[in-house]
Coordinates of C-alpha atoms in Angstrom, one line a residue:
X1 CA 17.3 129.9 55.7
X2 CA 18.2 132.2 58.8
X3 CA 17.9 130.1 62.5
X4 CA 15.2 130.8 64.5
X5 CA 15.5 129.1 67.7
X6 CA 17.7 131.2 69.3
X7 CA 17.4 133.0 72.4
X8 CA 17.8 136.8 71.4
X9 CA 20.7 139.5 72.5
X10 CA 23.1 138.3 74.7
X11 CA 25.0 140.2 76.7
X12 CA 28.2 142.1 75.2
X13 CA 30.1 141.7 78.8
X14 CA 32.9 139.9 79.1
X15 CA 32.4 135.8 78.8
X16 CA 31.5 136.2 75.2
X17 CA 32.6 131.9 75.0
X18 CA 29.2 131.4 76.6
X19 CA 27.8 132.2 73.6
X20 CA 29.1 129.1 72.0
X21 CA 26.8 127.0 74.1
X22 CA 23.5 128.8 72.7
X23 CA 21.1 126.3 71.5
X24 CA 19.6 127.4 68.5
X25 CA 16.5 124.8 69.1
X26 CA 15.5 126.4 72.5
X27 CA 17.5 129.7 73.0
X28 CA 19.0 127.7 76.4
X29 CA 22.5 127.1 77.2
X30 CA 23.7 123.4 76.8
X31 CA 26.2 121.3 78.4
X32 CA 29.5 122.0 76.2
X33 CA 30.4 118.2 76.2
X34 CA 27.9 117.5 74.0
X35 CA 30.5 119.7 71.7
X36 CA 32.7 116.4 71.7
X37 CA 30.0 113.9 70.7
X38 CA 29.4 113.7 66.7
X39 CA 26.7 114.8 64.1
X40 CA 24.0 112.6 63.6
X41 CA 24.5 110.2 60.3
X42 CA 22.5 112.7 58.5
X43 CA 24.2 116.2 59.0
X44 CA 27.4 114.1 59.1
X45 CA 27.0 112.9 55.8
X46 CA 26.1 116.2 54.3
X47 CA 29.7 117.4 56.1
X48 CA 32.1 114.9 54.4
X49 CA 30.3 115.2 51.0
X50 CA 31.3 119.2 51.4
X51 CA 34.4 118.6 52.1
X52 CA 34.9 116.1 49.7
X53 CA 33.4 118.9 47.1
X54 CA 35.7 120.8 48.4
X55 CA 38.5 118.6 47.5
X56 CA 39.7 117.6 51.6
X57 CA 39.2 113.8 50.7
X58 CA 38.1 113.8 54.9
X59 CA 39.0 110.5 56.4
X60 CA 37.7 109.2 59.8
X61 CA 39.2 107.0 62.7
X62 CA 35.4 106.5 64.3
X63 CA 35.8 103.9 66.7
X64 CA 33.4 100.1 65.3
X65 CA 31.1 101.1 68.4
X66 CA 30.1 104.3 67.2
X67 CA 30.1 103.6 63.6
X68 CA 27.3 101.0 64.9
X69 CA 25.5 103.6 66.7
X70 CA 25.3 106.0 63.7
X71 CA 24.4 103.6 61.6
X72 CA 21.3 101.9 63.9
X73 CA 20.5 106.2 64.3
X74 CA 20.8 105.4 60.3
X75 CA 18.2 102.9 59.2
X76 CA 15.7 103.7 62.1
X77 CA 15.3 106.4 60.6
X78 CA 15.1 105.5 56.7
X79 CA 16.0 101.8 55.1
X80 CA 17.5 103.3 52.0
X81 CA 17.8 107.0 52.3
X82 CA 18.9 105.9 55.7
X83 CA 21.7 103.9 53.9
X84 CA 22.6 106.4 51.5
X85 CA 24.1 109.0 54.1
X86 CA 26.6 106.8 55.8
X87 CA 28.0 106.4 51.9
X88 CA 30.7 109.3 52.7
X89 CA 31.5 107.5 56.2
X90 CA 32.1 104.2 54.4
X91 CA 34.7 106.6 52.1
X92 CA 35.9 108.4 54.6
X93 CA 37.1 104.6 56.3
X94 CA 34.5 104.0 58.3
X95 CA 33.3 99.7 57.3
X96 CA 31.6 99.2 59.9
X97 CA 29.2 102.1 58.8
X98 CA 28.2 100.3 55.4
X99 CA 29.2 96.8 54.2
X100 CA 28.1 94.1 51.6
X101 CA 25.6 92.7 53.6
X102 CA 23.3 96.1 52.9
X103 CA 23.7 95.5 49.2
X104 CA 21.8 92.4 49.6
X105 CA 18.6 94.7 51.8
X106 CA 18.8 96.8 49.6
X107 CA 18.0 94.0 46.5
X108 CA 15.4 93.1 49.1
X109 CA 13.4 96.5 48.8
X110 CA 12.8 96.1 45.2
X111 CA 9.6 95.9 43.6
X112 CA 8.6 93.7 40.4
X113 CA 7.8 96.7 39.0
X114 CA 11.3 98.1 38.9
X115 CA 11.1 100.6 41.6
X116 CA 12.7 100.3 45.1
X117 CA 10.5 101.0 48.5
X118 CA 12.0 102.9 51.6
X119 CA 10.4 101.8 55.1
X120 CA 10.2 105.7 55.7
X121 CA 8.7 106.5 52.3
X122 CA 6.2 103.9 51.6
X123 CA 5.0 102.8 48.4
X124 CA 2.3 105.0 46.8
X125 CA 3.0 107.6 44.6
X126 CA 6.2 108.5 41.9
X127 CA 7.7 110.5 44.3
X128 CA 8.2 107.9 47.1
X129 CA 9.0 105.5 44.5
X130 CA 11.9 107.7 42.7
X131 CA 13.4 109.4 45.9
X132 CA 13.6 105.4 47.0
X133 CA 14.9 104.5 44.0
X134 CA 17.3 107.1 43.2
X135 CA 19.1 105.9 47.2
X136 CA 19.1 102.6 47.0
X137 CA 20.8 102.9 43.3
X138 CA 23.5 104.9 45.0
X139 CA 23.9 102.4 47.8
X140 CA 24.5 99.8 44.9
X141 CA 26.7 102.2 42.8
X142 CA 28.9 102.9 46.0
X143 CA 28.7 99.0 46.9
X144 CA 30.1 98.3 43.7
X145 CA 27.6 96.1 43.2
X146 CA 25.1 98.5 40.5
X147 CA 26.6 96.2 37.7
X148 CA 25.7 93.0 39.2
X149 CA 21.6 94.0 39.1
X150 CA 20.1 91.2 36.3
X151 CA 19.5 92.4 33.3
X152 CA 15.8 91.9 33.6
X153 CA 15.7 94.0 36.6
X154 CA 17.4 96.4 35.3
X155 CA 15.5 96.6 32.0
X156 CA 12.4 97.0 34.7
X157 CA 13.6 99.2 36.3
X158 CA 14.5 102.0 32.9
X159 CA 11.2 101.2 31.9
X160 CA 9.6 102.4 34.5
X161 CA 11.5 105.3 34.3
X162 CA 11.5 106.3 30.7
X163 CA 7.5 105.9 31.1
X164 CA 7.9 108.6 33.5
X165 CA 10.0 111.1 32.1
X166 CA 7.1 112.4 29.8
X167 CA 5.2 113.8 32.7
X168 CA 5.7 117.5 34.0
X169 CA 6.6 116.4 37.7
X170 CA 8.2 119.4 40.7
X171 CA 12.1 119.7 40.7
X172 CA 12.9 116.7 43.3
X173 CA 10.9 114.5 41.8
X174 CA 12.7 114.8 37.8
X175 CA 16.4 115.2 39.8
X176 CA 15.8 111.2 41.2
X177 CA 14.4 110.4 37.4
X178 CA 17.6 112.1 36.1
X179 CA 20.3 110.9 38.6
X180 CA 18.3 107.1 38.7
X181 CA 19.3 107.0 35.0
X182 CA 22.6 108.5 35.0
X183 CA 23.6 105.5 38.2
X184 CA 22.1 102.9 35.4
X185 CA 24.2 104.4 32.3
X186 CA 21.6 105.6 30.4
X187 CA 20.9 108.9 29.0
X188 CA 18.7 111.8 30.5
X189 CA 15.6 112.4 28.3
X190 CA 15.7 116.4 26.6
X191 CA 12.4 116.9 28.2
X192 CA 14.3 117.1 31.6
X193 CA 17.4 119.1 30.6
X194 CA 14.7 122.1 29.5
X195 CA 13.5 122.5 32.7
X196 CA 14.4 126.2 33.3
X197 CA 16.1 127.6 36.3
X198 CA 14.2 128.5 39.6
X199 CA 14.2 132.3 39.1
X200 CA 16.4 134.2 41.9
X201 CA 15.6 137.8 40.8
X202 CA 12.9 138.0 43.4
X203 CA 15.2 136.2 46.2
X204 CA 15.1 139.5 48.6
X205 CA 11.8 139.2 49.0
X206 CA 11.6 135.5 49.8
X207 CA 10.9 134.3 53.6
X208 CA 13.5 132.1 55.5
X209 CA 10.9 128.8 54.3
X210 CA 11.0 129.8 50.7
X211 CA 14.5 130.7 50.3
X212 CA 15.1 126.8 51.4
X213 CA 12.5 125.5 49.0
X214 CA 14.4 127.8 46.4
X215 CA 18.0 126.1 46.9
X216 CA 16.7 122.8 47.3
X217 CA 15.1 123.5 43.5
X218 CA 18.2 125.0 41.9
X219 CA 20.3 122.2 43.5
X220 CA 17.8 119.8 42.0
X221 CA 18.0 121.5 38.8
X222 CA 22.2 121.6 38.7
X223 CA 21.8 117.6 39.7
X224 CA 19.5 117.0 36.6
X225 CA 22.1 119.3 34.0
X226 CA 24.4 117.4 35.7
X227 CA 23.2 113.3 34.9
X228 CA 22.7 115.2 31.3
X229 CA 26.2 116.4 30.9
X230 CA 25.4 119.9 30.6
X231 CA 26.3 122.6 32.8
X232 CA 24.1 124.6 34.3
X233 CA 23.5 128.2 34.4
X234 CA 22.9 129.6 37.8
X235 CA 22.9 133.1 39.4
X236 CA 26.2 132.9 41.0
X237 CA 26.1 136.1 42.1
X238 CA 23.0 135.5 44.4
X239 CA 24.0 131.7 45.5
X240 CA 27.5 133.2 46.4
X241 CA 25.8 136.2 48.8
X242 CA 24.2 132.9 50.2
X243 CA 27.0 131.5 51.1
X244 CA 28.8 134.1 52.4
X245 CA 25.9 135.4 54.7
X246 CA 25.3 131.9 55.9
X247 CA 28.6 129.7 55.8
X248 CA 28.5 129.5 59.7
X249 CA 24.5 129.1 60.2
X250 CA 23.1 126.7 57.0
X251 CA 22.4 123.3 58.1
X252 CA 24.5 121.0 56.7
X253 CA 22.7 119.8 54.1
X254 CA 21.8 123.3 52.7
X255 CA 25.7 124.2 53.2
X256 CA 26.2 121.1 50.8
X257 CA 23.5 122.0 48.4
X258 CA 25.1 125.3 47.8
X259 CA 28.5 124.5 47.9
X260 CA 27.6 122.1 44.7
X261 CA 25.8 124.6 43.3
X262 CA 28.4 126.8 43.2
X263 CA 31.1 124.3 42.3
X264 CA 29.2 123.5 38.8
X265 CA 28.5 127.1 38.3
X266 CA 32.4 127.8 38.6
X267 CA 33.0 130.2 41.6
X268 CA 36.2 130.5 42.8
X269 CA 38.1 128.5 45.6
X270 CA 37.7 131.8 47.8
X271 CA 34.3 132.0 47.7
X272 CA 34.0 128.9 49.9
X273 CA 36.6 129.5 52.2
X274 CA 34.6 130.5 55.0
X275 CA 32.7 127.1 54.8
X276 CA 36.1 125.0 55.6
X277 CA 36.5 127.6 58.4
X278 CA 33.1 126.3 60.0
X279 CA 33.8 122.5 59.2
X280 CA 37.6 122.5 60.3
X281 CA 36.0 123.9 63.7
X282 CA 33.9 121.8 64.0
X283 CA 36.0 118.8 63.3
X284 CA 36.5 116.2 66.0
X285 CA 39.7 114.4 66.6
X286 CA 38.3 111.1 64.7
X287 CA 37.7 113.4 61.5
X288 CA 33.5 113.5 62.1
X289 CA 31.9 116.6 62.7
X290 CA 29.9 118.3 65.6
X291 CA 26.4 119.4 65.3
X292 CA 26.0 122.4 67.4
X293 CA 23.0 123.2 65.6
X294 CA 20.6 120.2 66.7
X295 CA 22.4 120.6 70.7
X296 CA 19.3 121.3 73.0
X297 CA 19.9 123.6 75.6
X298 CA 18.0 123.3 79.0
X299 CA 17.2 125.4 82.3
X300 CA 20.3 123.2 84.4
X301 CA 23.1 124.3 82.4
X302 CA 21.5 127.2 81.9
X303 CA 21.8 128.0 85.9
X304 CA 25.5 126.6 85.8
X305 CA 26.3 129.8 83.5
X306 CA 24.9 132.2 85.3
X307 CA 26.4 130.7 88.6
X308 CA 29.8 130.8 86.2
X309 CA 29.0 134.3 85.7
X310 CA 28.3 135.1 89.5
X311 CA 31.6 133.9 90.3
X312 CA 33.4 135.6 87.9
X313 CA 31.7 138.8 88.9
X314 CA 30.1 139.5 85.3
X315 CA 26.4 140.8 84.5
X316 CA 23.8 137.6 84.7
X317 CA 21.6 140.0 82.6
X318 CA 20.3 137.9 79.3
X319 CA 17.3 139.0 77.7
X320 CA 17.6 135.5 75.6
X321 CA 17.6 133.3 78.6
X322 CA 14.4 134.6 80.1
X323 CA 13.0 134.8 76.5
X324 CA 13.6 130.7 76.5
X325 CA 11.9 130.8 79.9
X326 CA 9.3 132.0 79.0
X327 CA 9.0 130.2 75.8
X328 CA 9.4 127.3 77.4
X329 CA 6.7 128.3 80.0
X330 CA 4.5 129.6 78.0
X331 CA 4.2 126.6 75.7
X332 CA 2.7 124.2 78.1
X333 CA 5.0 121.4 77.7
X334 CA 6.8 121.9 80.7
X335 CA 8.0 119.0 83.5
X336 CA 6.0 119.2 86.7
X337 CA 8.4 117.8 88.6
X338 CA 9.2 119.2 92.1
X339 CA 13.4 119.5 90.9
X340 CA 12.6 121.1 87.7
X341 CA 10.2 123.0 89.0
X342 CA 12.8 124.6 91.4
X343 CA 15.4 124.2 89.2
X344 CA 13.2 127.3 86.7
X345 CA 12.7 129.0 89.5
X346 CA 16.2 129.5 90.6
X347 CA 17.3 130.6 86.9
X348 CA 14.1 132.9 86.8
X349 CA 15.1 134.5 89.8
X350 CA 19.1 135.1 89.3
X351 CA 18.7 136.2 85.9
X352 CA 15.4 138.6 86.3
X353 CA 15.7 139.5 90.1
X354 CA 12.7 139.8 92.0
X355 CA 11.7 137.9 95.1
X356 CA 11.2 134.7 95.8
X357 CA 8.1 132.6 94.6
X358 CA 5.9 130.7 97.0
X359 CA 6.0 127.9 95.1
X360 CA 10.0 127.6 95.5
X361 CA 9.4 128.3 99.3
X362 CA 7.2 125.4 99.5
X363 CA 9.5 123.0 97.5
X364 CA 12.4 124.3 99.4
X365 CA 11.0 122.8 102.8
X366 CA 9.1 119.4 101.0
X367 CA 11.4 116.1 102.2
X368 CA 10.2 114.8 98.9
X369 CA 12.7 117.3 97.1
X370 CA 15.0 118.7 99.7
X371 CA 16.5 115.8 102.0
X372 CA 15.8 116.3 105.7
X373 CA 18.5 113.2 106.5
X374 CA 21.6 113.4 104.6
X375 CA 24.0 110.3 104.0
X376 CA 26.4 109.8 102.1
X377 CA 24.2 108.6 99.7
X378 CA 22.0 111.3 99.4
X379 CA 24.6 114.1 99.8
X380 CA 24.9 115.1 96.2
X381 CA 21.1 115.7 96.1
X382 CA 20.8 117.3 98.9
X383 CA 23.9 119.8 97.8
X384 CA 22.6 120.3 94.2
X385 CA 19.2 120.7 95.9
X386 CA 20.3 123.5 98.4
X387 CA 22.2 125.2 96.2
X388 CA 18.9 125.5 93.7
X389 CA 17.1 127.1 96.9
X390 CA 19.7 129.3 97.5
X391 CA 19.7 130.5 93.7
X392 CA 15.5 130.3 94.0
X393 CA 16.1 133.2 97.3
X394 CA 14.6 130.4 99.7
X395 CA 15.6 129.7 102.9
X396 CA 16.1 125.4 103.9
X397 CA 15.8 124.2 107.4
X398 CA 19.6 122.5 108.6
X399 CA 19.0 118.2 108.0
X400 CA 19.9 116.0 110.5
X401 CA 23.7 115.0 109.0
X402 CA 24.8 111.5 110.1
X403 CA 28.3 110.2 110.3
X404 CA 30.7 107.8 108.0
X405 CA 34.3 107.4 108.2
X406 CA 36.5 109.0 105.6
X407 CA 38.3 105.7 104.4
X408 CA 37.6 106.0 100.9
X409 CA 37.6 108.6 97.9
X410 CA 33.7 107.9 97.8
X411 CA 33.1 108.6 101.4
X412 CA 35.6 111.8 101.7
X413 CA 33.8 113.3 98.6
X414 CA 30.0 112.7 100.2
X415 CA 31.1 114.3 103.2
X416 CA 32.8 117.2 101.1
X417 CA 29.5 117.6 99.3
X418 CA 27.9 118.4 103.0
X419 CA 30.5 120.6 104.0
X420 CA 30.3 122.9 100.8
X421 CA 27.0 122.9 100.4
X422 CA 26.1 124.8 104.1
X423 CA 28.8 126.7 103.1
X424 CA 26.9 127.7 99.8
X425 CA 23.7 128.1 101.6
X426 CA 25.5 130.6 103.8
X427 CA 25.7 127.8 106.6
X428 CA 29.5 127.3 107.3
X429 CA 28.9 126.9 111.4
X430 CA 26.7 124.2 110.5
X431 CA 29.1 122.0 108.9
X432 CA 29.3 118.8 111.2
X433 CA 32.3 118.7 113.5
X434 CA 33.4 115.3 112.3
X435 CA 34.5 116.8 109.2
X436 CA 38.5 118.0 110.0
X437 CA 40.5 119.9 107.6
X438 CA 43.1 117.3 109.3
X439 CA 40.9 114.4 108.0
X440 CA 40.8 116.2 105.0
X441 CA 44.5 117.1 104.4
X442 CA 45.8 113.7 102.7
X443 CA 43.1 113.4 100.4
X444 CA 43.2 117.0 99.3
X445 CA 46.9 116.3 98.6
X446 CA 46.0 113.7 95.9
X447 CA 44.3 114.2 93.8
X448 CA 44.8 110.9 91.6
X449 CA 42.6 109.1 94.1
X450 CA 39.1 110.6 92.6
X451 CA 37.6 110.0 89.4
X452 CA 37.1 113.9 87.8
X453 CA 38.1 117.3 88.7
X454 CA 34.7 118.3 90.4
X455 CA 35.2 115.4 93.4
X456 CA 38.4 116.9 94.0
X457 CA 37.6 120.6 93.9
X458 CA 34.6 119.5 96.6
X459 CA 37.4 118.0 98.4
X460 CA 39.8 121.1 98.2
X461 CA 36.9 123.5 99.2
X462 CA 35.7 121.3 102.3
X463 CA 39.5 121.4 103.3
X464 CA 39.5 125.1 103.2
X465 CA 36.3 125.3 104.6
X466 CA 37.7 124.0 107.6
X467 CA 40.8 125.9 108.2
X468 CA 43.1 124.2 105.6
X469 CA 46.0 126.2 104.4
X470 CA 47.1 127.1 100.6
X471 CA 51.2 125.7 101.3
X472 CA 53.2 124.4 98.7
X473 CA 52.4 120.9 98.8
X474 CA 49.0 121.9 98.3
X475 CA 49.8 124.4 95.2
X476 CA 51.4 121.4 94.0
X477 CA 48.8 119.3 94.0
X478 CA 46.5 121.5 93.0
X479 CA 48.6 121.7 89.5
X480 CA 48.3 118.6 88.7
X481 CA 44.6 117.9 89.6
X482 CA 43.2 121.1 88.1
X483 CA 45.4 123.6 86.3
X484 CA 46.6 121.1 83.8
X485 CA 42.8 120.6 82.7
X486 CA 41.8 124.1 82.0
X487 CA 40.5 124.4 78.4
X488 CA 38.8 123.2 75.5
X489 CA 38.7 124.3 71.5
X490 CA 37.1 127.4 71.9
X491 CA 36.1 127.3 75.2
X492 CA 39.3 128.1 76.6
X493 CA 38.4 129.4 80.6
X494 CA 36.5 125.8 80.8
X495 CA 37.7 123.2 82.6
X496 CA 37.8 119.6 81.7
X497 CA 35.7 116.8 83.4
X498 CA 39.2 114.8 84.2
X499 CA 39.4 111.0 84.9
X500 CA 40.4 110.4 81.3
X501 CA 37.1 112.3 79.7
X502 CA 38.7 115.5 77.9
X503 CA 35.3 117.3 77.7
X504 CA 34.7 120.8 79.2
X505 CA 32.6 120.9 81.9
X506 CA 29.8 123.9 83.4
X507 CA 29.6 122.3 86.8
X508 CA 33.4 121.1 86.7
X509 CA 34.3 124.9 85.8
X510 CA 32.0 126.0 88.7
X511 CA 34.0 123.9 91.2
X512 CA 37.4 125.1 90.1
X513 CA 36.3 129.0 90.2
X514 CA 34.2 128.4 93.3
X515 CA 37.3 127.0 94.7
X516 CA 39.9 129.7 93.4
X517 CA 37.5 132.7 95.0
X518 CA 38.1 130.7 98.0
X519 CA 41.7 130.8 97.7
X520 CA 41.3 135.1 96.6
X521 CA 42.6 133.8 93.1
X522 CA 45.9 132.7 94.4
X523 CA 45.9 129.7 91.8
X524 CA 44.9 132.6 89.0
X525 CA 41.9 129.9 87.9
X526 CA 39.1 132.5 87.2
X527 CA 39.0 134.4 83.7
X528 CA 41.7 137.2 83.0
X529 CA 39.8 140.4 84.4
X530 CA 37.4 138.7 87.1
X531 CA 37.9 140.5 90.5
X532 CA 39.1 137.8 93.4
X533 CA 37.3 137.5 96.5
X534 CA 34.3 139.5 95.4
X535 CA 36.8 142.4 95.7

């Protein structure tokens, strides 16, 4: 019940916020907007019922659009059970997550025999058929439409049940027998209530696997004293060392299986105080939840870290990185594309040392990957593309650079991307001569006219590049198209992509303290402690 999938130590220097952005699937970094988009219906369902446990009554102001996107994410993945977790978002206000139309489907799924089918469970065996049943009799129940079931059906239906409740059957299976008759109002048979507790005295020596089969029992086993009436007798003492050692890691369902285990056992309100620490962080502004958990890290943003780190002078050592390098390498199941392939290499290199690989010298000089004519069309990938060279240790041959005019925000930023990326390849006397810091001057003075805060750094840079000057009127400017967007919730030296999207950005954050080293820290953009200038 511990996560595996991160990526080892990390580094104790300063820049400790880059720890945030640890994927615990892969042990890479990952893009920290992906810190703005929502849960999946699953692990967001699992959320709201904890803090509904918990007494928060959570409501949500999810836009129709995405309550339609969790919900298709939904019933792809299970017709009923599928159904059954965007119950809470219906509570928490979300309609469009669950309506009356899904009371009907569900009727749709049931079988003569009294049992209901889900697409993701099949039909063959008591447990599909009572894991099935138990959701779509909660869909009904939270529907308000359990009580209009016929009373044939639902005669069927506690038949079938009753038959089975004679039969020794694992945990799961008797909690859907138990909570399928409590939903129909009838009562649980003795045979289930005697069921004894799963044993915790022998917890310590349990791997991370079993410990998760042994919650998911003893929440099975609270469920079924529960539809009984009773209250059960847990080890709070054990389930509350649970908590407390893994508030901030569980998965969301386990954090709500033992959150109502503990409720019905009776522990106190403090004992689950770190666990509305973790889900009022992790809280959105609509009132849904993040998922940093299922996030998957990868080598680009990866490289953008340690470039972030470069730039702010702190160690790029990270045992975990290369750790998910090599993982990653090792495992076979790897892209074999030219990019990514230099894209590895380049992390590899700044984060281990060592020289240069053939294989980046050879991409480094292949048209196919590298540009040898650059437009304005092709600028960005050509920049990006350089940049990963220069990272990888391999030299580039200078591309033939044609000409536009710099009449629009589009065309000023394409030739920007030129200028700053010889200049980042350790080329600034090859910067074509058409590009002026006195062409550059107006634009670099407003910077309403582009579309994030990345365009207009590239902009800023190219202008100083050139001989621009830091006066007033550009200070000035440079308030309102950067300062103003520094920082996110805990990611507070991050700077936001601009152009109305509010999420913190690697390569955004790059630009702005790429641009501030230019300008030896003047605008005071780079983390409290970096030194300015490389000095």
């Amino acid at each position: 019940m511990t996560n595996s999938g991160g990526s080892g130590a990390r580094d104790s220097a300063p820049g400790r916020e880059f720890d945030l952005l640890v994927s615990e699937q892969n042990g890479y970094y990952y893009h920290p907007f992906l810190r703005e988009q929502p849960a999946g219906a699953q692990a967001q369902s699992f959320a709201l019922r904890t803090l509904s446990e918990l007494g928060r009554a959570p409501k949500t102001s999810l836009a129709p659009d995405q309550a339609r996107s969790l919900r298709r994410q939904a019933l792809q993945t299970s017709s009923l059970w599928g159904r059954e977790w965007l119950v809470p978002l219906r509570r928490a206000g979300a309609d469009e997550a669950l309506g009356n139309d899904d009371a009907v489907a569900v009727n749709g799924s049931r079988n003569k025999g009294g049992w209901y089918v889900d697409s993701a469970l099949g039909d063959d065996g008591d447990a599909a058929r009572l894991g099935a049943t138990w959701a779509a009799l909660g869909v009904l129940d939270a529907l308000g439409r359990l009580d209009d079931l016929p009373a044939a059906d639902r005669a069927a239906t506690v038949t079938w049940l009753r038959a089975l409740a004679g039969k020794p059957r694992a945990l799961d299976q008797s909690c859907a027998l138990a909570r399928s008759l409590q939903l129909l109002g009838e009562p649980v048979p003795g045979a289930l209530t005697r069921i004894a507790a799963p044993r915790t005295d022998d917890f310590a020596a349990l791997t991370a696997d079993e410990r998760a089969t042994r919650l998911a029992d003893t929440y099975s086993h609270v469920l079924i004293q529960e539809a009984a009436g009773k209250r059960p007798a847990v080890n709070r003492r054990v389930w509350e060392a649970v908590l407390r050692d893994g508030a901030a890691t569980l998965s969301h369902e386990q954090l709500y299986q033992v959150v109502h285990v503990l409720k019905a056992a009776g522990s106190p309100a403090s004992v689950f105080a770190p666990v509305l620490k973790r889900l009022d962080g992790d809280r959105l502004d609509d009132g849904t939840v993040r998922d940093p958990d299922a996030y998957i890290g990868n080598p680009d943003a990866s490289l953008f870290v340690q470039r972030l780190r470069a730039a702010a002078g702190w160690s790029r050592k990270d045992p975990g990185l290369l750790a998910a390098l090599d993982r990653e390498e090792k495992s076979g199941d790897i892209s074999e594309q030219g990019a990514e392939q230099l894209n590895r290499a380049a992390l590899r290199r700044v984060t281990a040392g060592g020289g240069t690989s053939e294989r980046a010298r050879r991409l480094c000089t292949d048209p196919r990957v590298l540009p040898a004519t650059v437009t304005e069309h092709n600028a960005t990938q050509w920049q990006r593309t350089t940049l990963n060279c220069a990272d990888a240790g391999a030299p580039v041959p200078d591309p033939d650079v044609g000409t536009w005019a710099l009449d629009t925000p589009e065309r000023v930023v394409a030739a920007a991307t030129v200028a700053v990326g010889f200049a980042d390849n350790r080329r600034p006397d090859a910067v074509p001569s058409w590009i002026t810091a006195d062409a550059l001057r107006r634009w670099a003075l407003d910077p309403g006219r582009f579309t994030s805060v990345y365009d207009y750094t590239l902009v800023v840079r190219a202008y100083v590049l050139r001989g621009g000057g830091l006066d007033a009127a550009l200070s000035e400017a440079l308030g309102r198209g950067v300062t103003r967007y520094r920082g996110c919730p805990g990611l507070p030296d991050l700077y936001q992509v601009g152009g109305g999207d509010s999420a913190c950005d690697l390569k955004t954050t790059w630009g702005v303290w790429s641009l501030d080293r230019q300008l030896d820290g003047a605008m005071q953009w780079l983390p409290s402690g970096s030194p300015r200038n490389g000095k």
